[in-house]
mmCIF file of C-alpha atoms and ligand atoms in Angstrom:
data_model
loop_
_atom_site.group_PDB
_atom_site.id
_atom_site.type_symbol
_atom_site.label_atom_id
_atom_site.label_comp_id
_atom_site.label_asym_id
_atom_site.label_seq_id
_atom_site.Cartn_x
_atom_site.Cartn_y
_atom_site.Cartn_z
ATOM 1 C CA MET A 22 -33.360 24.029 43.983
ATOM 2 C CA ALA A 23 -31.050 26.995 44.132
ATOM 3 C CA GLY A 24 -28.871 27.591 41.095
ATOM 4 C CA ARG A 25 -30.491 24.993 38.843
ATOM 5 C CA VAL A 26 -31.705 26.283 35.474
ATOM 6 C CA PHE A 27 -34.445 24.915 33.230
ATOM 7 C CA ASN A 28 -32.564 22.168 31.423
ATOM 8 C CA PHE A 29 -33.851 21.422 27.901
ATOM 9 C CA ASN A 30 -30.892 19.226 26.957
ATOM 10 C CA PRO A 31 -31.740 16.219 24.768
ATOM 11 C CA GLY A 32 -29.631 13.720 26.721
ATOM 12 C CA PRO A 33 -28.130 13.322 29.183
ATOM 13 C CA ALA A 34 -31.116 15.258 30.396
ATOM 14 C CA VAL A 35 -32.897 16.610 33.434
ATOM 15 C CA LEU A 36 -33.693 14.131 36.229
ATOM 16 C CA PRO A 37 -36.220 14.438 39.058
ATOM 17 C CA VAL A 38 -34.709 16.452 41.933
ATOM 18 C CA GLU A 39 -36.196 14.015 44.407
ATOM 19 C CA ALA A 40 -34.260 11.142 42.830
ATOM 20 C CA LEU A 41 -31.049 13.202 42.708
ATOM 21 C CA GLU A 42 -31.377 14.024 46.393
ATOM 22 C CA THR A 43 -31.667 10.354 47.260
ATOM 23 C CA LEU A 44 -28.562 9.590 45.172
ATOM 24 C CA ARG A 45 -26.688 12.365 46.942
ATOM 25 C CA ASP A 46 -27.780 11.166 50.357
ATOM 26 C CA ASN A 47 -26.556 7.640 49.660
ATOM 27 C CA LEU A 48 -23.294 8.583 48.007
ATOM 28 C CA LEU A 49 -21.195 8.341 51.165
ATOM 29 C CA ASN A 50 -23.142 5.793 53.128
ATOM 30 C CA TYR A 51 -25.783 3.697 51.397
ATOM 31 C CA LYS A 52 -28.712 3.112 53.765
ATOM 32 C CA ASN A 53 -26.352 3.117 56.747
ATOM 33 C CA SER A 54 -24.380 0.156 55.416
ATOM 34 C CA GLY A 55 -21.210 2.177 56.005
ATOM 35 C CA ILE A 56 -20.335 1.944 52.291
ATOM 36 C CA GLY A 57 -21.218 4.494 49.609
ATOM 37 C CA ILE A 58 -23.246 3.552 46.554
ATOM 38 C CA LEU A 59 -20.239 4.032 44.247
ATOM 39 C CA GLU A 60 -18.079 1.733 46.350
ATOM 40 C CA MET A 61 -20.196 -1.326 46.935
ATOM 41 C CA SER A 62 -19.905 -4.815 45.485
ATOM 42 C CA HIS A 63 -22.287 -5.692 42.691
ATOM 43 C CA ARG A 64 -22.606 -9.132 44.264
ATOM 44 C CA GLY A 65 -23.715 -7.951 47.690
ATOM 45 C CA LYS A 66 -27.179 -7.899 49.266
ATOM 46 C CA ASP A 67 -27.581 -4.139 48.852
ATOM 47 C CA PHE A 68 -27.089 -4.150 45.120
ATOM 48 C CA GLU A 69 -29.266 -7.230 44.782
ATOM 49 C CA GLY A 70 -32.013 -5.155 46.391
ATOM 50 C CA ILE A 71 -31.410 -2.301 43.954
ATOM 51 C CA LEU A 72 -31.562 -4.617 40.949
ATOM 52 C CA ASN A 73 -34.769 -6.171 42.279
ATOM 53 C CA ASP A 74 -36.227 -2.699 42.783
ATOM 54 C CA ALA A 75 -35.369 -1.556 39.271
ATOM 55 C CA GLU A 76 -36.670 -4.649 37.536
ATOM 56 C CA GLY A 77 -39.703 -4.982 39.791
ATOM 57 C CA LEU A 78 -40.785 -1.369 39.337
ATOM 58 C CA LEU A 79 -40.386 -1.604 35.601
ATOM 59 C CA ARG A 80 -42.435 -4.769 35.422
ATOM 60 C CA GLU A 81 -45.096 -3.150 37.587
ATOM 61 C CA LEU A 82 -45.267 0.159 35.696
ATOM 62 C CA LEU A 83 -45.463 -1.446 32.249
ATOM 63 C CA GLU A 84 -47.131 -4.725 33.241
ATOM 64 C CA ILE A 85 -44.301 -6.805 31.844
ATOM 65 C CA ASN A 86 -45.097 -10.480 32.370
ATOM 66 C CA ASP A 87 -42.872 -13.523 32.687
ATOM 67 C CA ASP A 88 -42.748 -14.133 28.938
ATOM 68 C CA TYR A 89 -40.253 -11.271 28.830
ATOM 69 C CA ALA A 90 -36.822 -10.800 30.355
ATOM 70 C CA VAL A 91 -35.533 -7.436 31.566
ATOM 71 C CA ILE A 92 -31.840 -6.731 31.006
ATOM 72 C CA PHE A 93 -29.513 -3.968 32.142
ATOM 73 C CA ALA A 94 -26.781 -3.684 29.523
ATOM 74 C CA THR A 95 -24.047 -1.207 28.605
ATOM 75 C CA GLY A 96 -22.816 0.253 25.346
ATOM 76 C CA GLY A 97 -25.811 2.524 24.895
ATOM 77 C CA ALA A 98 -28.623 2.206 22.382
ATOM 78 C CA THR A 99 -25.893 2.195 19.738
ATOM 79 C CA ASN A 100 -24.641 -1.197 20.885
ATOM 80 C CA GLN A 101 -28.193 -2.494 20.541
ATOM 81 C CA PHE A 102 -28.136 -1.462 16.873
ATOM 82 C CA SER A 103 -25.609 -4.320 16.496
ATOM 83 C CA MET A 104 -26.851 -6.768 19.130
ATOM 84 C CA VAL A 105 -30.367 -6.884 17.709
ATOM 85 C CA PRO A 106 -29.393 -8.233 14.271
ATOM 86 C CA MET A 107 -26.514 -10.335 15.656
ATOM 87 C CA ASN A 108 -28.949 -12.211 17.881
ATOM 88 C CA LEU A 109 -32.219 -12.091 15.983
ATOM 89 C CA LEU A 110 -31.508 -11.971 12.257
ATOM 90 C CA GLY A 111 -30.902 -15.581 11.262
ATOM 91 C CA LYS A 112 -29.318 -16.891 8.079
ATOM 92 C CA GLY A 113 -31.585 -16.419 5.065
ATOM 93 C CA GLN A 114 -33.966 -14.163 6.999
ATOM 94 C CA THR A 115 -34.922 -10.564 6.340
ATOM 95 C CA ALA A 116 -35.353 -7.831 8.946
ATOM 96 C CA ASP A 117 -37.680 -4.914 8.249
ATOM 97 C CA TYR A 118 -36.659 -1.388 9.202
ATOM 98 C CA ILE A 119 -38.793 1.746 9.287
ATOM 99 C CA ILE A 120 -36.588 4.749 8.635
ATOM 100 C CA THR A 121 -37.709 7.935 10.362
ATOM 101 C CA GLY A 122 -34.458 9.678 11.218
ATOM 102 C CA SER A 123 -30.738 9.457 11.910
ATOM 103 C CA TRP A 124 -31.008 6.841 14.637
ATOM 104 C CA SER A 125 -33.069 4.404 12.595
ATOM 105 C CA LYS A 126 -30.645 4.852 9.694
ATOM 106 C CA LYS A 127 -27.777 3.918 11.974
ATOM 107 C CA ALA A 128 -29.663 0.906 13.328
ATOM 108 C CA CYS A 129 -30.427 -0.216 9.784
ATOM 109 C CA ALA A 130 -26.807 0.169 8.659
ATOM 110 C CA GLU A 131 -25.727 -2.204 11.434
ATOM 111 C CA ALA A 132 -28.359 -4.782 10.489
ATOM 112 C CA LYS A 133 -27.054 -4.834 6.901
ATOM 113 C CA LYS A 134 -23.755 -6.168 8.223
ATOM 114 C CA PHE A 135 -25.465 -9.299 9.510
ATOM 115 C CA GLY A 136 -28.229 -10.143 7.043
ATOM 116 C CA GLU A 137 -30.883 -9.023 4.598
ATOM 117 C CA VAL A 138 -32.732 -5.804 5.314
ATOM 118 C CA HIS A 139 -35.987 -4.535 3.851
ATOM 119 C CA ILE A 140 -36.976 -0.882 4.211
ATOM 120 C CA ALA A 141 -40.651 -1.127 5.164
ATOM 121 C CA ALA A 142 -41.186 2.649 5.118
ATOM 122 C CA SER A 143 -39.155 5.835 5.134
ATOM 123 C CA SER A 144 -39.810 9.531 5.597
ATOM 124 C CA GLU A 145 -36.459 10.605 4.261
ATOM 125 C CA ASP A 146 -38.159 12.020 1.126
ATOM 126 C CA LYS A 147 -39.405 14.953 3.212
ATOM 127 C CA LYS A 148 -36.441 15.366 5.550
ATOM 128 C CA PHE A 149 -38.026 13.121 8.185
ATOM 129 C CA SER A 150 -40.787 15.647 8.849
ATOM 130 C CA TYR A 151 -43.483 13.004 9.255
ATOM 131 C CA ILE A 152 -44.166 9.471 10.445
ATOM 132 C CA PRO A 153 -45.119 7.168 7.552
ATOM 133 C CA LYS A 154 -48.712 5.966 7.805
ATOM 134 C CA GLN A 155 -48.234 2.892 5.641
ATOM 135 C CA VAL A 156 -45.642 0.219 6.080
ATOM 136 C CA SER A 157 -45.027 -2.517 3.539
ATOM 137 C CA LEU A 158 -43.535 -5.472 5.329
ATOM 138 C CA SER A 159 -41.503 -8.197 3.675
ATOM 139 C CA ASP A 160 -42.845 -11.724 3.443
ATOM 140 C CA LYS A 161 -41.763 -13.152 6.769
ATOM 141 C CA PRO A 162 -39.656 -10.582 8.567
ATOM 142 C CA ALA A 163 -37.455 -11.759 11.433
ATOM 143 C CA TYR A 164 -38.613 -8.583 13.199
ATOM 144 C CA VAL A 165 -39.847 -5.084 12.402
ATOM 145 C CA HIS A 166 -37.616 -2.340 13.761
ATOM 146 C CA PHE A 167 -38.782 1.217 14.422
ATOM 147 C CA THR A 168 -37.668 4.235 16.448
ATOM 148 C CA SER A 169 -40.619 5.337 18.559
ATOM 149 C CA ASN A 170 -39.377 8.907 19.040
ATOM 150 C CA ASN A 171 -36.975 10.705 16.737
ATOM 151 C CA THR A 172 -34.914 12.739 19.149
ATOM 152 C CA ILE A 173 -33.163 14.802 16.475
ATOM 153 C CA TYR A 174 -36.016 15.547 14.041
ATOM 154 C CA GLY A 175 -38.748 15.814 16.690
ATOM 155 C CA SER A 176 -41.236 13.297 15.356
ATOM 156 C CA GLN A 177 -42.907 10.429 17.192
ATOM 157 C CA PHE A 178 -45.157 7.459 16.489
ATOM 158 C CA ARG A 179 -48.601 8.045 18.044
ATOM 159 C CA SER A 180 -49.169 4.309 18.025
ATOM 160 C CA GLU A 181 -47.098 1.345 16.980
ATOM 161 C CA PRO A 182 -46.665 0.509 13.296
ATOM 162 C CA GLN A 183 -48.728 -2.435 12.104
ATOM 163 C CA ALA A 184 -46.932 -5.744 12.506
ATOM 164 C CA GLY A 185 -47.939 -9.040 14.050
ATOM 165 C CA ASP A 186 -48.075 -9.228 17.851
ATOM 166 C CA GLY A 187 -44.637 -9.649 19.366
ATOM 167 C CA MET A 188 -42.836 -8.749 16.131
ATOM 168 C CA LEU A 189 -41.762 -5.197 16.858
ATOM 169 C CA VAL A 190 -38.271 -4.212 17.868
ATOM 170 C CA CYS A 191 -38.257 -0.666 19.180
ATOM 171 C CA ASP A 192 -35.537 1.842 19.892
ATOM 172 C CA ALA A 193 -37.391 3.732 22.626
ATOM 173 C CA SER A 194 -34.354 5.629 23.898
ATOM 174 C CA SER A 195 -35.986 9.028 23.958
ATOM 175 C CA ASP A 196 -39.557 8.219 24.977
ATOM 176 C CA PHE A 197 -39.373 5.053 27.050
ATOM 177 C CA LEU A 198 -41.868 5.264 29.929
ATOM 178 C CA HIS A 199 -43.447 8.506 28.742
ATOM 179 C CA LYS A 200 -46.692 6.531 28.681
ATOM 180 C CA LYS A 201 -47.980 3.020 29.116
ATOM 181 C CA ILE A 202 -47.416 0.771 26.114
ATOM 182 C CA GLU A 203 -48.745 -2.657 25.279
ATOM 183 C CA ILE A 204 -45.759 -4.912 25.759
ATOM 184 C CA LYS A 205 -47.246 -7.856 23.888
ATOM 185 C CA LYS A 206 -46.859 -6.015 20.583
ATOM 186 C CA TYR A 207 -43.109 -6.071 21.056
ATOM 187 C CA GLY A 208 -40.441 -8.721 20.749
ATOM 188 C CA LEU A 209 -37.741 -6.404 22.017
ATOM 189 C CA ILE A 210 -37.548 -2.851 23.349
ATOM 190 C CA TYR A 211 -34.292 -1.078 24.078
ATOM 191 C CA ALA A 212 -33.485 2.315 25.517
ATOM 192 C CA GLY A 213 -30.346 4.133 26.540
ATOM 193 C CA ALA A 214 -31.282 5.488 29.967
ATOM 194 C CA GLN A 215 -29.895 9.001 29.611
ATOM 195 C CA LYS A 216 -32.962 10.639 28.096
ATOM 196 C CA ASN A 217 -36.090 9.688 29.950
ATOM 197 C CA LEU A 218 -34.961 7.184 32.513
ATOM 198 C CA GLY A 219 -31.736 8.010 34.300
ATOM 199 C CA PRO A 220 -28.077 8.832 33.717
ATOM 200 C CA ALA A 221 -25.821 7.608 30.924
ATOM 201 C CA GLY A 222 -24.178 4.238 31.397
ATOM 202 C CA VAL A 223 -27.019 1.746 31.415
ATOM 203 C CA THR A 224 -29.185 0.506 28.568
ATOM 204 C CA LEU A 225 -32.461 -1.154 29.267
ATOM 205 C CA VAL A 226 -33.573 -4.126 27.167
ATOM 206 C CA ILE A 227 -36.864 -5.984 27.372
ATOM 207 C CA ILE A 228 -36.911 -9.162 25.293
ATOM 208 C CA ARG A 229 -39.325 -11.990 24.566
ATOM 209 C CA LYS A 230 -37.819 -15.040 26.225
ATOM 210 C CA ASP A 231 -38.648 -17.331 23.299
ATOM 211 C CA TRP A 232 -36.534 -15.116 21.045
ATOM 212 C CA LEU A 233 -33.468 -16.010 23.093
ATOM 213 C CA GLU A 234 -33.333 -19.321 21.220
ATOM 214 C CA ARG A 235 -32.619 -17.501 17.978
ATOM 215 C CA THR A 236 -29.127 -16.442 19.009
ATOM 216 C CA PRO A 237 -26.526 -18.181 16.852
ATOM 217 C CA GLN A 238 -23.605 -20.067 18.378
ATOM 218 C CA GLY A 239 -20.323 -18.323 18.868
ATOM 219 C CA LEU A 240 -21.286 -14.707 19.481
ATOM 220 C CA PRO A 241 -18.909 -12.715 21.685
ATOM 221 C CA ILE A 242 -20.206 -13.302 25.178
ATOM 222 C CA MET A 243 -21.186 -9.692 25.887
ATOM 223 C CA MET A 244 -23.069 -9.473 22.574
ATOM 224 C CA ASP A 245 -25.286 -12.453 23.405
ATOM 225 C CA TYR A 246 -28.624 -11.637 25.100
ATOM 226 C CA ASN A 247 -28.566 -15.067 26.772
ATOM 227 C CA THR A 248 -25.550 -14.024 28.854
ATOM 228 C CA TYR A 249 -27.538 -11.189 30.409
ATOM 229 C CA VAL A 250 -30.680 -13.226 30.981
ATOM 230 C CA LYS A 251 -28.928 -16.273 32.453
ATOM 231 C CA GLU A 252 -26.784 -14.182 34.791
ATOM 232 C CA ARG A 253 -29.426 -11.545 35.589
ATOM 233 C CA SER A 254 -27.243 -8.811 34.043
ATOM 234 C CA LEU A 255 -24.444 -9.834 36.429
ATOM 235 C CA TYR A 256 -22.099 -11.788 34.160
ATOM 236 C CA ASN A 257 -19.661 -8.921 34.517
ATOM 237 C CA THR A 258 -19.797 -5.778 36.646
ATOM 238 C CA PRO A 259 -22.895 -3.841 35.673
ATOM 239 C CA PRO A 260 -23.102 -0.032 35.913
ATOM 240 C CA VAL A 261 -24.101 -0.124 39.571
ATOM 241 C CA PHE A 262 -24.644 3.578 40.075
ATOM 242 C CA ALA A 263 -26.610 4.090 36.862
ATOM 243 C CA ILE A 264 -28.927 1.206 37.738
ATOM 244 C CA TYR A 265 -29.444 2.659 41.211
ATOM 245 C CA ALA A 266 -30.327 6.003 39.633
ATOM 246 C CA VAL A 267 -32.805 4.318 37.270
ATOM 247 C CA ALA A 268 -34.432 2.587 40.260
ATOM 248 C CA GLU A 269 -34.863 5.955 41.992
ATOM 249 C CA VAL A 270 -36.329 7.536 38.846
ATOM 250 C CA LEU A 271 -38.746 4.616 38.552
ATOM 251 C CA LYS A 272 -39.821 5.158 42.175
ATOM 252 C CA TRP A 273 -40.504 8.785 41.291
ATOM 253 C CA VAL A 274 -42.580 7.786 38.238
ATOM 254 C CA LYS A 275 -44.567 5.344 40.356
ATOM 255 C CA LYS A 276 -45.210 8.018 42.956
ATOM 256 C CA GLN A 277 -46.560 10.405 40.311
ATOM 257 C CA GLY A 278 -48.430 7.656 38.504
ATOM 258 C CA LEU A 279 -47.562 6.854 34.900
ATOM 259 C CA ALA A 280 -50.934 8.118 33.672
ATOM 260 C CA VAL A 281 -50.306 11.467 35.374
ATOM 261 C CA VAL A 282 -46.808 11.657 33.891
ATOM 262 C CA GLN A 283 -48.273 10.988 30.436
ATOM 263 C CA LYS A 284 -50.932 13.672 30.866
ATOM 264 C CA GLN A 285 -48.319 16.207 31.944
ATOM 265 C CA ASN A 286 -46.118 15.311 28.995
ATOM 266 C CA GLU A 287 -49.028 15.921 26.625
ATOM 267 C CA GLU A 288 -49.856 19.193 28.354
ATOM 268 C CA LYS A 289 -46.268 20.450 28.198
ATOM 269 C CA ALA A 290 -45.978 19.673 24.485
ATOM 270 C CA ALA A 291 -49.386 21.199 23.717
ATOM 271 C CA MET A 292 -48.335 24.460 25.398
ATOM 272 C CA LEU A 293 -45.265 24.738 23.180
ATOM 273 C CA TYR A 294 -46.908 23.707 19.900
ATOM 274 C CA LYS A 295 -49.794 26.116 20.535
ATOM 275 C CA THR A 296 -47.326 28.957 21.039
ATOM 276 C CA ILE A 297 -45.490 27.985 17.852
ATOM 277 C CA ASP A 298 -48.644 27.604 15.748
ATOM 278 C CA GLU A 299 -50.110 30.919 16.934
ATOM 279 C CA SER A 300 -46.953 32.863 16.240
ATOM 280 C CA ALA A 301 -45.707 34.462 13.041
ATOM 281 C CA MET A 302 -42.093 33.963 14.075
ATOM 282 C CA TYR A 303 -41.820 30.282 15.035
ATOM 283 C CA LYS A 304 -42.364 27.436 12.577
ATOM 284 C CA ALA A 305 -42.792 23.811 13.556
ATOM 285 C CA VAL A 306 -40.952 21.518 11.159
ATOM 286 C CA VAL A 307 -42.892 18.303 11.741
ATOM 287 C CA GLU A 308 -46.428 17.595 10.469
ATOM 288 C CA PRO A 309 -49.014 18.051 13.250
ATOM 289 C CA ASP A 310 -50.002 14.388 13.589
ATOM 290 C CA SER A 311 -46.369 13.285 13.820
ATOM 291 C CA ARG A 312 -45.011 15.795 16.305
ATOM 292 C CA SER A 313 -43.014 14.546 19.254
ATOM 293 C CA ILE A 314 -44.195 15.327 22.736
ATOM 294 C CA MET A 315 -40.642 14.747 24.005
ATOM 295 C CA ASN A 316 -38.536 16.877 21.636
ATOM 296 C CA VAL A 317 -40.227 19.982 20.269
ATOM 297 C CA VAL A 318 -38.273 21.167 17.212
ATOM 298 C CA PHE A 319 -38.909 24.528 15.569
ATOM 299 C CA ARG A 320 -37.251 27.142 13.401
ATOM 300 C CA LEU A 321 -37.090 30.912 13.207
ATOM 301 C CA SER A 322 -36.776 32.893 9.981
ATOM 302 C CA SER A 323 -32.968 32.958 9.920
ATOM 303 C CA GLU A 324 -30.014 31.296 11.557
ATOM 304 C CA GLU A 325 -28.949 34.650 12.976
ATOM 305 C CA LEU A 326 -32.266 35.007 14.749
ATOM 306 C CA GLU A 327 -32.021 31.427 16.026
ATOM 307 C CA THR A 328 -28.569 32.109 17.437
ATOM 308 C CA LYS A 329 -29.895 35.234 19.123
ATOM 309 C CA PHE A 330 -32.843 33.259 20.526
ATOM 310 C CA VAL A 331 -30.616 30.555 22.024
ATOM 311 C CA LYS A 332 -28.222 33.126 23.462
ATOM 312 C CA GLU A 333 -30.907 35.262 25.096
ATOM 313 C CA ALA A 334 -32.720 32.178 26.342
ATOM 314 C CA ALA A 335 -29.525 30.901 27.971
ATOM 315 C CA ALA A 336 -29.042 34.245 29.696
ATOM 316 C CA ARG A 337 -32.541 33.853 31.138
ATOM 317 C CA GLY A 338 -31.873 30.383 32.517
ATOM 318 C CA PHE A 339 -33.071 28.126 29.674
ATOM 319 C CA ALA A 340 -30.265 25.700 28.856
ATOM 320 C CA GLY A 341 -29.838 23.272 25.973
ATOM 321 C CA LEU A 342 -32.237 24.754 23.414
ATOM 322 C CA LYS A 343 -29.940 24.620 20.395
ATOM 323 C CA GLY A 344 -31.122 22.110 17.805
ATOM 324 C CA HIS A 345 -29.026 19.088 16.821
ATOM 325 C CA ARG A 346 -26.028 20.072 14.706
ATOM 326 C CA SER A 347 -27.376 18.090 11.744
ATOM 327 C CA VAL A 348 -30.714 19.949 11.512
ATOM 328 C CA GLY A 349 -30.176 23.285 13.250
ATOM 329 C CA GLY A 350 -33.020 25.368 14.650
ATOM 330 C CA ILE A 351 -34.329 25.087 18.180
ATOM 331 C CA ARG A 352 -35.130 21.941 20.113
ATOM 332 C CA ALA A 353 -36.839 21.905 23.489
ATOM 333 C CA SER A 354 -36.494 18.460 25.060
ATOM 334 C CA ILE A 355 -39.195 18.061 27.676
ATOM 335 C CA TYR A 356 -38.884 14.564 29.061
ATOM 336 C CA ASN A 357 -40.808 13.148 32.035
ATOM 337 C CA ALA A 358 -38.738 14.987 34.633
ATOM 338 C CA PHE A 359 -38.942 18.374 32.925
ATOM 339 C CA PRO A 360 -41.211 20.613 35.049
ATOM 340 C CA ILE A 361 -44.296 22.202 33.553
ATOM 341 C CA ALA A 362 -43.253 25.515 35.157
ATOM 342 C CA GLY A 363 -40.210 25.491 32.878
ATOM 343 C CA VAL A 364 -42.407 25.125 29.806
ATOM 344 C CA ALA A 365 -44.656 27.965 30.984
ATOM 345 C CA ALA A 366 -41.596 30.158 31.495
ATOM 346 C CA LEU A 367 -40.247 29.314 28.038
ATOM 347 C CA VAL A 368 -43.618 30.170 26.470
ATOM 348 C CA GLU A 369 -43.490 33.591 28.140
ATOM 349 C CA PHE A 370 -39.949 34.101 26.884
ATOM 350 C CA MET A 371 -40.903 33.069 23.328
ATOM 351 C CA LYS A 372 -43.762 35.587 23.256
ATOM 352 C CA GLU A 373 -41.567 38.332 24.577
ATOM 353 C CA PHE A 374 -38.791 37.514 22.095
ATOM 354 C CA GLU A 375 -41.284 37.633 19.241
ATOM 355 C CA ARG A 376 -42.601 41.042 20.328
ATOM 356 C CA GLN A 377 -39.103 42.468 20.536
ATOM 357 C CA ASN A 378 -37.787 41.031 17.290
ATOM 358 C CA SER A 379 -40.587 41.307 14.762
HETATM 359 C C1 PLP B 411 -29.675 9.137 21.919
HETATM 360 C C2 PLP B 411 -30.268 8.099 21.082
HETATM 361 C C3 PLP B 411 -29.529 6.980 20.641
HETATM 362 C C4 PLP B 411 -28.067 6.799 20.976
HETATM 363 O O1 PLP B 411 -27.941 6.419 22.284
HETATM 364 P P1 PLP B 411 -26.520 6.033 22.931
HETATM 365 O O2 PLP B 411 -26.930 5.572 24.289
HETATM 366 O O3 PLP B 411 -25.684 7.273 22.919
HETATM 367 O O4 PLP B 411 -25.924 4.956 22.119
HETATM 368 C C5 PLP B 411 -30.168 6.027 19.888
HETATM 369 N N1 PLP B 411 -31.464 6.157 19.562
HETATM 370 C C6 PLP B 411 -32.203 7.203 19.949
HETATM 371 C C7 PLP B 411 -33.644 7.292 19.567
HETATM 372 C C8 PLP B 411 -31.632 8.209 20.720
HETATM 373 O O5 PLP B 411 -32.364 9.256 21.107
#
């Protein structure tokens, strides 16, 4: 599409053009209803159809059965940091947290406000440059929380940490739906949509229905998972447009096929890591078996050179490559919707930059 650059932003992030075109086309007049998508009632037939689409597609793509509820919430993944322990960490219980970066630290800090927390593993000793292989769980954890992809540090779990079936709580904000996962391992999965799934404004939650009984009495109504499940995410006005956008992204994923999307994600990441590993200029910061296929983080020999890299890249139409302010360096976020042609172009640019600056 004319004028669009290769967008490596970590989130909000690039979305499939096909989905964006559908959103645009329905902005003024949704499916010839005479009312635009931003203007319609959340209690009408049209939005009911959208909600059914979004939930149905998600259940289909990830084979989510009836033991689980699907919720569309607001407040971002950050609000889930609080809702998870408020609902699931009962009196006298301990929740286990695996600490692999800034987001899991924040999640853990919230849990400490509501109950006992046990750190089952941490990679903070080496600046979060790896995913811990061993976890030591507490006696009878209420749940085991982990962050599947560390958006800032660029590390990712290859497979789930060991815990009993249905015990895992996962912040999957930055890699949700990058591949098929086995839902039965999880008690709860949450994801802010704005990385791999849609625009900002909606947060997806999948929760074991039998866990809904754990919620203590007296929680604020919007902090109680039961409110969302009982009212099908319609207790109050949900983020109508964001949910519509998620539904369109899900249609796009289905059209590609989730297995194809996964393969492309792996290919895109492999292209970048190969370029980094074969170069004398670029250094990956994460151990090979822990590297993220969503956020590729690397460094150059000096901050000056990194600044020059980002600046020249931007001039060539590669946006959003600056690393997170807390770690610096370069970060290429290559979520589902990021085109492989953009990765190939970046690889060419990286090689050229190395030739000219070494
Ligand atoms: C971005 C991000 C968050 C924060 O999401 P918000 O929707 O801004 O609250 C939490 N966890 C992970 C892994 C993220 O990438």
